[in-house]
Amino acid sequence: MAQVLEFKLPDLGEGLTEAEIVRWLVEVGDVVAIDQPVVEVETAKAMVEVPCPYGGVVTARFGEEGTELPVGAPLLTVAVGAPEGSSGSGEDSGSAPESSGGSGNVLVGYGTGAPAARRRRIRPNRLDRPVTEAPVSAAPVVKAPVLEAPVVKVLVADASVSEGPVPVVSPLVRRLARQNDIDLRRLAGSGPDGLILRADVDRAIRTAEETATATARAPQAQAQAPVQAQAPAVAVAAAPNGVAAAVDAERIPLRGVRGAVADKLSRSRTEIPDATCWVDADATELMAVRAAMNAATGPSAGPKVSVLALLARICTAALARFPELNSTVDTEAREIVRLSGVHLGFAAQTERGLVVPVVRDAHARNAESIGAEIARLTELARTGKLSPAQLTGGTFTLNNYGVFGVDGSTPIINHPEAAMLGVGRIMPKPWVHQGELAVRQVVQLSLTFDHRVCDGGTAGGFLRYVADCVEQPAVLLRTL
């Protein structure tokens, strides 16, 4: 006999609470092995393949591609063989297959085992009850109702709808509905047991906007559709600062990387009292040193060294002199936590948005090693293969916005770090050199810092040291 087990979206780590289904790797009726990847999901930090801890036949999938699911929501169900001697009762079959049929390796590197302990009580009529009469081959019976794309309906509320709990698990779904004046009691959820998902609310918002458009084009039709009378109110309520939104305006959900960036930057601006100082530096000598490094032949030859790698090495040397900027603030304990190691983040623009990969133990690396790691992480960022672990844990960030052709900026600190060095474009400018006017390669450097961890004197000393190393790279020889 077989037991149908439910595999839920596991905790992906790093504080992530939801993920979007990008691509299903299996179909209903497919046979899967233990730890075989079954779905590719996109979180706010990375794209990951989720392996299934059970081996058997896929009987159902929950959610279409593009659907956003909260952690703990069902992903799919798998019919697995029951161990010999199983009584087939609900109490026995609910635990035996989990202990013997699953590997526990839900996501490599993020822990497992916990999902089994957090399983919610499932009602007897759910798909994970023992399959005592039908063989595994009968599993596709559930295929049709599960894979059909549900149509979210805006229902007219009555007395029965206004009573009882609303089937919503995610607080993000509730907030989205509240911000757009959507009555959740009027929605028919497309999730298991009528659970209302974010996709349901998004469709309801689009339905309301389309109705508003139709109402604007045909005012005489307003009396024929009760829902249409509410649509203009939804559009006005969703508009910021009381300005009515245009009926043809495009709405782009803040989720994935864009949502994570928005949340983090908002938190940084809210919590951190930041200040910025900047200085122009003559980078002519630094560019000459780099050219000499890359032109070396014979035994002294090596991989090409980028300007970003040299600036990163300068940052680690500066942080050794000014450790106050390699710290974070514990607001609950009201303590400044100075960190012993430098894990250097660098801003990278990708098709998915802005990401900040982290070079681990940058303080123990030379310019060549840092450059190789930056190149490796940059390639992973471009292909969307960075793991959450490679995007977190930074202690200081280097932001080379000069690649966008701009000279200066006042960057926002990457919370919970205490500082960020910004680098503008390096370009020829008139400069007084050795008492005479000359054309030199000039760059603007800016430092944004958390004023709680240090005063302006420390920040200015850090930035001046960085500028001195840029203008006279030989200064770095003291720390090599």
Short mmCIF file of C-alpha atoms in Angstrom, two decimals:
data_model
loop_
_atom_site.label_atom_id
_atom_site.label_comp_id
_atom_site.label_asym_id
_atom_site.label_seq_id
_atom_site.Cartn_x
_atom_site.Cartn_y
_atom_site.Cartn_z
CA MET A 1 0.00 0.00 0.00
CA ALA A 2 1.03 3.60 -0.49
CA GLN A 3 0.99 6.71 1.64
CA VAL A 4 0.54 10.19 0.14
CA LEU A 5 2.86 12.66 1.86
CA GLU A 6 2.74 16.42 1.60
CA PHE A 7 5.98 18.31 0.95
CA LYS A 8 5.82 21.92 2.08
CA LEU A 9 7.98 24.85 1.02
CA PRO A 10 10.90 24.59 3.48
CA ASP A 11 12.52 27.37 5.44
CA LEU A 12 15.12 28.67 2.99
CA GLY A 13 17.12 30.41 5.69
CA GLU A 14 18.40 33.98 6.11
CA GLY A 15 15.00 35.23 7.33
CA LEU A 16 13.20 34.50 4.05
CA THR A 17 9.46 33.99 4.45
CA GLU A 18 8.26 33.39 0.90
CA ALA A 19 9.39 32.33 -2.55
CA GLU A 20 8.08 32.52 -6.10
CA ILE A 21 7.74 29.42 -8.26
CA VAL A 22 9.91 29.97 -11.34
CA ARG A 23 9.81 26.55 -12.99
CA TRP A 24 8.43 23.14 -12.12
CA LEU A 25 10.95 20.36 -12.74
CA VAL A 26 8.42 17.50 -12.42
CA GLU A 27 4.88 16.78 -13.61
CA VAL A 28 2.03 15.01 -11.86
CA GLY A 29 2.54 11.30 -12.37
CA ASP A 30 6.36 11.53 -12.54
CA VAL A 31 8.44 9.23 -10.36
CA VAL A 32 10.90 11.15 -8.19
CA ALA A 33 13.85 9.96 -6.14
CA ILE A 34 14.83 11.11 -2.68
CA ASP A 35 16.57 14.51 -2.82
CA GLN A 36 15.67 15.02 -6.50
CA PRO A 37 15.07 18.72 -7.34
CA VAL A 38 11.37 19.19 -8.04
CA VAL A 39 10.94 22.95 -8.39
CA GLU A 40 13.01 26.06 -9.00
CA VAL A 41 12.04 29.01 -6.83
CA GLU A 42 13.21 32.59 -6.61
CA THR A 43 13.58 34.19 -3.21
CA ALA A 44 14.43 37.76 -2.40
CA LYS A 45 18.10 36.80 -2.47
CA ALA A 46 18.73 33.97 -4.89
CA MET A 47 17.39 31.37 -7.30
CA VAL A 48 17.45 27.87 -5.79
CA GLU A 49 16.33 24.37 -6.72
CA VAL A 50 14.32 22.68 -3.98
CA PRO A 51 14.89 18.92 -3.56
CA CYS A 52 12.10 16.65 -2.31
CA PRO A 53 12.89 14.53 0.76
CA TYR A 54 10.53 11.74 -0.40
CA GLY A 55 10.78 9.18 -3.18
CA GLY A 56 7.66 8.08 -5.03
CA VAL A 57 5.04 9.28 -7.50
CA VAL A 58 4.03 12.95 -7.68
CA THR A 59 0.26 13.08 -7.14
CA ALA A 60 -0.34 16.83 -7.01
CA ARG A 61 1.37 20.20 -7.42
CA PHE A 62 0.29 23.37 -5.64
CA GLY A 63 0.81 26.63 -7.44
CA GLU A 64 1.50 27.58 -11.04
CA GLU A 65 4.73 29.15 -12.27
CA GLY A 66 4.81 32.75 -11.11
CA THR A 67 2.84 32.01 -7.93
CA GLU A 68 4.33 33.27 -4.67
CA LEU A 69 4.04 30.87 -1.73
CA PRO A 70 4.80 31.45 1.94
CA VAL A 71 7.17 29.17 3.81
CA GLY A 72 5.19 26.19 5.10
CA ALA A 73 2.68 26.20 2.23
CA PRO A 74 2.24 22.88 0.37
CA LEU A 75 4.44 22.45 -2.70
CA LEU A 76 3.42 18.98 -3.85
CA THR A 77 2.28 15.56 -2.64
CA VAL A 78 4.13 12.31 -3.24
CA ALA A 79 2.78 8.76 -2.99
CA VAL A 80 5.45 6.65 -1.29
CA GLY A 81 5.46 2.96 -0.42
CA ALA A 82 4.49 2.16 3.16
CA PRO A 83 6.88 -0.01 5.23
CA GLU A 84 5.94 -3.64 5.76
CA GLY A 85 3.77 -4.26 8.75
CA SER A 86 2.17 -0.86 8.59
CA SER A 87 -1.34 -0.87 9.97
CA GLY A 88 -2.46 1.79 7.49
CA SER A 89 -4.04 3.93 10.20
CA GLY A 90 -3.76 7.69 10.12
CA GLU A 91 -1.62 7.86 13.25
CA ASP A 92 0.91 5.25 12.12
CA SER A 93 1.20 6.19 8.47
CA GLY A 94 1.71 9.87 9.25
CA SER A 95 5.08 9.25 10.90
CA ALA A 96 6.54 6.06 9.46
CA PRO A 97 7.20 7.26 5.94
CA GLU A 98 8.72 10.50 7.19
CA SER A 99 11.28 8.70 9.26
CA SER A 100 12.13 6.06 6.66
CA GLY A 101 11.28 7.58 3.27
CA GLY A 102 12.79 11.03 3.57
CA SER A 103 16.42 12.04 3.60
CA GLY A 104 15.87 15.25 5.55
CA ASN A 105 18.04 17.19 3.07
CA VAL A 106 15.42 19.78 2.21
CA LEU A 107 17.93 22.45 1.18
CA VAL A 108 21.61 21.71 1.28
CA GLY A 109 23.29 24.19 3.59
CA TYR A 110 20.16 25.50 5.31
CA GLY A 111 19.20 22.73 7.65
CA THR A 112 16.37 20.19 7.56
CA GLY A 113 14.46 17.97 9.83
CA ALA A 114 12.55 20.86 11.35
CA PRO A 115 9.75 20.83 8.75
CA ALA A 116 8.64 17.39 9.92
CA ALA A 117 8.36 18.62 13.49
CA ARG A 118 6.40 21.68 12.41
CA ARG A 119 3.79 19.76 10.44
CA ARG A 120 0.33 21.08 11.13
CA ARG A 121 -2.53 18.75 11.93
CA ILE A 122 -4.13 17.80 8.63
CA ARG A 123 -7.82 17.07 8.43
CA PRO A 124 -8.84 13.54 7.42
CA ASN A 125 -10.14 14.65 4.03
CA ARG A 126 -6.75 16.05 2.96
CA LEU A 127 -4.60 14.38 0.31
CA ASP A 128 -2.11 13.03 2.87
CA ARG A 129 -4.53 10.45 4.33
CA PRO A 130 -3.49 6.80 3.74
CA VAL A 131 -4.28 5.46 0.29
CA THR A 132 -5.72 2.07 1.30
CA GLU A 133 -7.82 1.16 -1.69
CA ALA A 134 -6.09 2.64 -4.75
CA PRO A 135 -2.60 1.68 -6.00
CA VAL A 136 0.03 4.28 -6.74
CA SER A 137 -0.91 4.29 -10.41
CA ALA A 138 -4.28 5.78 -9.48
CA ALA A 139 -2.59 8.95 -8.22
CA PRO A 140 -3.31 10.99 -11.37
CA VAL A 141 -6.95 11.07 -10.31
CA VAL A 142 -6.14 14.31 -8.51
CA LYS A 143 -4.42 15.73 -11.55
CA ALA A 144 -7.31 17.57 -13.15
CA PRO A 145 -8.56 19.62 -10.18
CA VAL A 146 -5.07 20.56 -9.01
CA LEU A 147 -3.57 21.66 -12.30
CA GLU A 148 -6.54 23.63 -13.53
CA ALA A 149 -5.80 27.32 -13.34
CA PRO A 150 -8.27 28.62 -10.76
CA VAL A 151 -10.30 31.66 -11.60
CA VAL A 152 -10.40 34.12 -8.74
CA LYS A 153 -13.90 35.42 -8.35
CA VAL A 154 -14.94 38.63 -6.65
CA LEU A 155 -17.98 37.38 -4.81
CA VAL A 156 -20.84 39.42 -3.44
CA ALA A 157 -20.70 39.17 0.32
CA ASP A 158 -23.72 37.88 2.21
CA ALA A 159 -24.49 37.11 5.82
CA SER A 160 -22.65 33.79 5.74
CA VAL A 161 -19.52 35.29 4.20
CA SER A 162 -19.20 37.99 6.85
CA GLU A 163 -18.82 35.44 9.64
CA GLY A 164 -15.98 33.07 10.48
CA PRO A 165 -12.20 33.32 9.90
CA VAL A 166 -10.72 34.36 6.57
CA PRO A 167 -8.58 31.56 5.05
CA VAL A 168 -5.33 33.55 4.83
CA VAL A 169 -1.99 32.40 6.24
CA SER A 170 0.48 35.03 5.04
CA PRO A 171 0.47 38.45 6.74
CA LEU A 172 1.85 39.87 3.49
CA VAL A 173 -1.34 38.84 1.72
CA ARG A 174 -3.46 40.57 4.37
CA ARG A 175 -1.39 43.74 4.11
CA LEU A 176 -1.57 43.77 0.31
CA ALA A 177 -5.35 43.37 0.44
CA ARG A 178 -5.70 46.08 3.08
CA GLN A 179 -3.54 48.54 1.11
CA ASN A 180 -5.67 48.02 -2.00
CA ASP A 181 -9.05 47.98 -0.21
CA ILE A 182 -9.73 44.36 -1.17
CA ASP A 183 -12.23 42.52 1.05
CA LEU A 184 -10.71 39.08 1.58
CA ARG A 185 -14.12 37.66 2.49
CA ARG A 186 -15.21 38.25 -1.09
CA LEU A 187 -12.40 36.16 -2.60
CA ALA A 188 -12.41 32.47 -3.43
CA GLY A 189 -8.88 31.22 -2.70
CA SER A 190 -7.03 29.02 -5.16
CA GLY A 191 -4.85 27.35 -2.52
CA PRO A 192 -5.53 24.10 -0.65
CA ASP A 193 -8.90 24.14 1.16
CA GLY A 194 -9.65 27.56 -0.29
CA LEU A 195 -6.50 29.22 1.11
CA ILE A 196 -6.18 32.76 -0.26
CA LEU A 197 -2.75 33.30 -1.83
CA ARG A 198 -0.99 36.46 -2.93
CA ALA A 199 -1.75 35.59 -6.55
CA ASP A 200 -5.47 35.65 -5.70
CA VAL A 201 -5.21 39.18 -4.30
CA ASP A 202 -3.11 40.33 -7.28
CA ARG A 203 -5.77 39.02 -9.67
CA ALA A 204 -8.49 40.70 -7.64
CA ILE A 205 -6.62 44.01 -7.89
CA ARG A 206 -6.26 43.63 -11.65
CA THR A 207 -9.94 42.74 -11.93
CA ALA A 208 -10.88 45.88 -10.01
CA GLU A 209 -8.65 48.03 -12.23
CA GLU A 210 -10.06 46.51 -15.42
CA THR A 211 -13.53 47.14 -14.10
CA ALA A 212 -12.60 50.75 -13.36
CA THR A 213 -11.38 51.15 -16.94
CA ALA A 214 -14.59 49.73 -18.33
CA THR A 215 -16.59 52.01 -16.03
CA ALA A 216 -14.73 55.09 -17.27
CA ARG A 217 -15.47 54.16 -20.88
CA ALA A 218 -19.10 53.28 -20.34
CA PRO A 219 -20.59 55.26 -17.43
CA GLN A 220 -24.07 53.97 -18.20
CA ALA A 221 -22.97 50.43 -17.26
CA GLN A 222 -22.22 51.30 -13.63
CA ALA A 223 -25.69 50.45 -12.41
CA GLN A 224 -25.47 46.93 -13.89
CA ALA A 225 -22.40 45.77 -11.95
CA PRO A 226 -22.24 46.18 -8.15
CA VAL A 227 -18.53 45.46 -8.15
CA GLN A 228 -17.82 48.23 -10.66
CA ALA A 229 -19.15 50.82 -8.25
CA GLN A 230 -16.40 49.85 -5.83
CA ALA A 231 -13.55 49.78 -8.35
CA PRO A 232 -12.86 53.56 -8.49
CA ALA A 233 -12.61 53.60 -4.71
CA VAL A 234 -9.99 50.84 -4.88
CA ALA A 235 -7.92 52.79 -7.37
CA VAL A 236 -8.08 55.99 -5.33
CA ALA A 237 -7.31 54.23 -2.05
CA ALA A 238 -4.25 52.55 -3.53
CA ALA A 239 -2.79 55.80 -4.81
CA PRO A 240 -0.14 57.48 -2.61
CA ASN A 241 -0.66 60.89 -1.00
CA GLY A 242 -4.33 60.95 -1.93
CA VAL A 243 -3.63 61.35 -5.65
CA ALA A 244 -6.01 59.34 -7.81
CA ALA A 245 -4.17 56.72 -9.86
CA ALA A 246 -4.63 56.67 -13.60
CA VAL A 247 -6.83 53.82 -14.71
CA ASP A 248 -4.19 52.71 -17.21
CA ALA A 249 -1.26 52.89 -14.75
CA GLU A 250 0.99 49.85 -14.50
CA ARG A 251 1.34 48.21 -11.08
CA ILE A 252 4.59 46.36 -10.39
CA PRO A 253 4.61 44.28 -7.18
CA LEU A 254 7.54 44.93 -4.87
CA ARG A 255 8.76 41.38 -4.47
CA GLY A 256 11.79 39.27 -5.15
CA VAL A 257 15.06 41.16 -5.33
CA ARG A 258 13.31 44.51 -5.85
CA GLY A 259 11.20 43.98 -2.72
CA ALA A 260 14.20 42.89 -0.64
CA VAL A 261 16.18 45.95 -1.74
CA ALA A 262 13.25 48.23 -0.92
CA ASP A 263 12.82 46.75 2.55
CA LYS A 264 16.52 46.86 3.37
CA LEU A 265 17.08 50.41 2.17
CA SER A 266 13.96 51.64 3.98
CA ARG A 267 15.16 50.01 7.17
CA SER A 268 18.60 51.56 6.75
CA ARG A 269 17.15 55.04 6.32
CA THR A 270 14.84 54.52 9.30
CA GLU A 271 17.37 53.12 11.79
CA ILE A 272 20.77 54.50 10.81
CA PRO A 273 21.70 58.20 11.33
CA ASP A 274 24.07 58.33 8.40
CA ALA A 275 26.41 61.06 7.24
CA THR A 276 28.57 61.39 4.13
CA CYS A 277 31.97 62.92 3.43
CA TRP A 278 33.85 62.91 0.14
CA VAL A 279 37.15 63.86 -1.42
CA ASP A 280 38.69 64.06 -4.90
CA ALA A 281 41.85 62.01 -5.41
CA ASP A 282 44.50 61.83 -8.12
CA ALA A 283 44.40 58.18 -9.25
CA THR A 284 47.11 58.54 -11.90
CA GLU A 285 49.72 56.62 -9.92
CA LEU A 286 47.23 53.87 -9.01
CA MET A 287 46.35 53.36 -12.67
CA ALA A 288 50.07 53.25 -13.55
CA VAL A 289 50.72 50.62 -10.87
CA ARG A 290 47.83 48.52 -12.15
CA ALA A 291 49.12 48.75 -15.71
CA ALA A 292 52.58 47.63 -14.55
CA MET A 293 51.07 44.68 -12.65
CA ASN A 294 49.10 43.50 -15.66
CA ALA A 295 52.00 44.00 -18.07
CA ALA A 296 54.39 41.86 -16.02
CA THR A 297 55.79 38.77 -17.75
CA GLY A 298 57.78 35.75 -16.71
CA PRO A 299 57.70 34.49 -13.12
CA SER A 300 56.09 37.70 -11.85
CA ALA A 301 53.16 37.44 -14.27
CA GLY A 302 49.72 36.57 -12.96
CA PRO A 303 46.00 37.11 -13.47
CA LYS A 304 44.87 40.59 -14.44
CA VAL A 305 44.16 42.83 -11.45
CA SER A 306 41.11 45.09 -11.66
CA VAL A 307 40.79 48.59 -10.24
CA LEU A 308 38.00 47.29 -7.97
CA ALA A 309 40.35 44.66 -6.54
CA LEU A 310 42.97 47.30 -5.72
CA LEU A 311 40.36 49.53 -4.09
CA ALA A 312 39.08 46.55 -2.10
CA ARG A 313 42.60 45.86 -0.84
CA ILE A 314 42.94 49.53 0.11
CA CYS A 315 39.66 49.27 2.06
CA THR A 316 40.87 46.30 4.11
CA ALA A 317 44.05 48.19 4.97
CA ALA A 318 42.01 51.25 5.98
CA LEU A 319 39.65 49.18 8.12
CA ALA A 320 42.64 47.73 9.98
CA ARG A 321 43.55 51.30 10.94
CA PHE A 322 39.97 52.40 11.64
CA PRO A 323 38.14 49.31 13.01
CA GLU A 324 35.25 51.47 14.21
CA LEU A 325 33.84 51.33 10.67
CA ASN A 326 33.93 47.53 10.56
CA SER A 327 31.16 47.17 13.11
CA THR A 328 27.43 47.02 13.64
CA VAL A 329 25.01 48.35 16.24
CA ASP A 330 22.99 46.07 18.51
CA THR A 331 20.00 48.33 19.12
CA GLU A 332 18.37 46.06 21.70
CA ALA A 333 21.51 45.82 23.84
CA ARG A 334 22.54 49.40 22.98
CA GLU A 335 26.03 48.20 22.10
CA ILE A 336 28.47 48.73 19.24
CA VAL A 337 29.76 45.35 18.04
CA ARG A 338 33.22 45.61 16.48
CA LEU A 339 33.88 42.72 14.11
CA SER A 340 37.26 41.02 13.91
CA GLY A 341 37.12 39.93 10.28
CA VAL A 342 36.34 41.92 7.15
CA HIS A 343 33.73 40.37 4.87
CA LEU A 344 33.69 42.83 2.00
CA GLY A 345 30.52 43.28 -0.02
CA PHE A 346 30.55 44.88 -3.45
CA ALA A 347 27.54 46.19 -5.34
CA ALA A 348 26.75 44.39 -8.60
CA GLN A 349 23.97 45.30 -11.03
CA THR A 350 22.27 42.30 -12.66
CA GLU A 351 19.17 41.66 -14.73
CA ARG A 352 17.38 40.69 -11.50
CA GLY A 353 18.38 43.96 -9.86
CA LEU A 354 21.04 45.17 -7.46
CA VAL A 355 22.81 42.47 -5.43
CA VAL A 356 25.73 42.65 -3.02
CA PRO A 357 27.92 39.51 -3.09
CA VAL A 358 30.34 39.14 -0.20
CA VAL A 359 34.06 38.35 -0.35
CA ARG A 360 34.70 36.32 2.80
CA ASP A 361 37.80 37.06 4.91
CA ALA A 362 38.91 39.89 2.64
CA HIS A 363 41.32 41.07 5.34
CA ALA A 364 43.38 37.89 4.83
CA ARG A 365 43.56 38.20 1.01
CA ASN A 366 45.86 40.09 -1.30
CA ALA A 367 44.69 42.09 -4.32
CA GLU A 368 45.06 39.12 -6.67
CA SER A 369 42.99 36.82 -4.44
CA ILE A 370 40.31 39.47 -3.90
CA GLY A 371 40.15 40.11 -7.65
CA ALA A 372 39.69 36.42 -8.43
CA GLU A 373 36.89 36.10 -5.88
CA ILE A 374 35.16 39.24 -7.16
CA ALA A 375 35.28 37.85 -10.70
CA ARG A 376 33.86 34.50 -9.57
CA LEU A 377 31.01 36.06 -7.58
CA THR A 378 30.22 38.53 -10.36
CA GLU A 379 29.77 35.69 -12.85
CA LEU A 380 27.46 33.85 -10.43
CA ALA A 381 25.48 37.07 -9.97
CA ARG A 382 25.03 37.52 -13.73
CA THR A 383 23.73 33.97 -14.12
CA GLY A 384 21.47 34.22 -11.07
CA LYS A 385 23.25 31.37 -9.26
CA LEU A 386 24.35 33.18 -6.09
CA SER A 387 23.24 31.40 -2.94
CA PRO A 388 21.76 33.29 0.02
CA ALA A 389 24.95 32.58 1.98
CA GLN A 390 26.99 34.43 -0.66
CA LEU A 391 24.76 37.49 -0.36
CA THR A 392 24.75 37.90 3.41
CA GLY A 393 27.16 38.41 6.27
CA GLY A 394 28.99 41.45 4.90
CA THR A 395 30.66 43.88 7.31
CA PHE A 396 31.59 46.69 4.87
CA THR A 397 30.51 47.49 1.30
CA LEU A 398 32.41 48.90 -1.67
CA ASN A 399 30.15 50.58 -4.24
CA ASN A 400 31.72 51.32 -7.63
CA TYR A 401 29.01 53.49 -9.15
CA GLY A 402 31.57 54.95 -11.53
CA VAL A 403 30.74 52.13 -13.96
CA PHE A 404 27.48 54.00 -14.62
CA GLY A 405 29.40 57.06 -15.79
CA VAL A 406 28.73 59.22 -12.72
CA ASP A 407 31.20 61.12 -10.56
CA GLY A 408 29.62 61.13 -7.12
CA SER A 409 26.82 59.77 -4.96
CA THR A 410 25.62 59.55 -1.37
CA PRO A 411 24.93 55.82 -1.11
CA ILE A 412 22.62 54.28 1.48
CA ILE A 413 24.37 52.03 3.99
CA ASN A 414 23.80 48.32 3.54
CA HIS A 415 22.01 47.55 6.84
CA PRO A 416 23.21 46.38 9.38
CA GLU A 417 26.71 47.49 8.34
CA ALA A 418 28.20 50.76 9.56
CA ALA A 419 29.78 52.23 6.43
CA MET A 420 30.05 52.14 2.64
CA LEU A 421 32.76 53.51 0.36
CA GLY A 422 31.55 54.92 -2.96
CA VAL A 423 33.81 55.29 -5.99
CA GLY A 424 33.01 57.51 -8.97
CA ARG A 425 34.37 57.29 -12.48
CA ILE A 426 38.07 57.84 -13.09
CA MET A 427 38.52 60.42 -15.80
CA PRO A 428 41.11 62.99 -16.96
CA LYS A 429 40.74 66.38 -15.33
CA PRO A 430 42.92 69.45 -14.80
CA TRP A 431 44.85 69.03 -11.57
CA VAL A 432 47.66 70.84 -9.82
CA HIS A 433 50.52 68.34 -9.70
CA GLN A 434 53.89 69.29 -8.19
CA GLY A 435 53.02 72.96 -8.42
CA GLU A 436 51.96 72.89 -12.05
CA LEU A 437 48.65 72.47 -13.81
CA ALA A 438 48.42 69.08 -15.50
CA VAL A 439 45.85 66.63 -16.78
CA ARG A 440 45.53 63.77 -14.29
CA GLN A 441 43.25 60.79 -13.73
CA VAL A 442 40.88 62.01 -10.99
CA VAL A 443 38.29 60.08 -9.00
CA GLN A 444 35.79 61.17 -6.37
CA LEU A 445 35.56 59.01 -3.24
CA SER A 446 32.66 59.20 -0.79
CA LEU A 447 32.16 57.55 2.58
CA THR A 448 28.71 57.15 4.09
CA PHE A 449 28.92 56.07 7.73
CA ASP A 450 26.76 55.38 10.75
CA HIS A 451 27.27 58.32 13.09
CA ARG A 452 26.51 56.11 16.08
CA VAL A 453 29.74 54.11 15.68
CA CYS A 454 32.13 57.02 15.22
CA ASP A 455 32.48 60.76 14.82
CA GLY A 456 33.51 62.75 11.79
CA GLY A 457 37.18 62.63 12.72
CA THR A 458 37.34 58.85 12.39
CA ALA A 459 35.35 58.86 9.14
CA GLY A 460 37.54 61.63 7.73
CA GLY A 461 40.71 59.79 8.76
CA PHE A 462 39.51 56.62 7.01
CA LEU A 463 38.64 58.45 3.80
CA ARG A 464 41.89 60.42 3.81
CA TYR A 465 43.91 57.21 4.19
CA VAL A 466 42.05 55.64 1.27
CA ALA A 467 42.71 58.73 -0.85
CA ASP A 468 46.41 58.69 0.11
CA CYS A 469 46.69 55.06 -1.00
CA VAL A 470 44.99 55.91 -4.29
CA GLU A 471 47.35 58.83 -4.90
CA GLN A 472 50.46 57.07 -3.58
CA PRO A 473 50.03 53.28 -3.78
CA ALA A 474 53.42 52.84 -2.12
CA VAL A 475 51.69 53.70 1.18
CA LEU A 476 50.22 50.18 1.04
CA LEU A 477 53.69 48.68 1.33
CA ARG A 478 53.59 49.42 5.04
CA THR A 479 50.78 46.91 5.52
CA LEU A 480 51.96 44.16 3.12
#
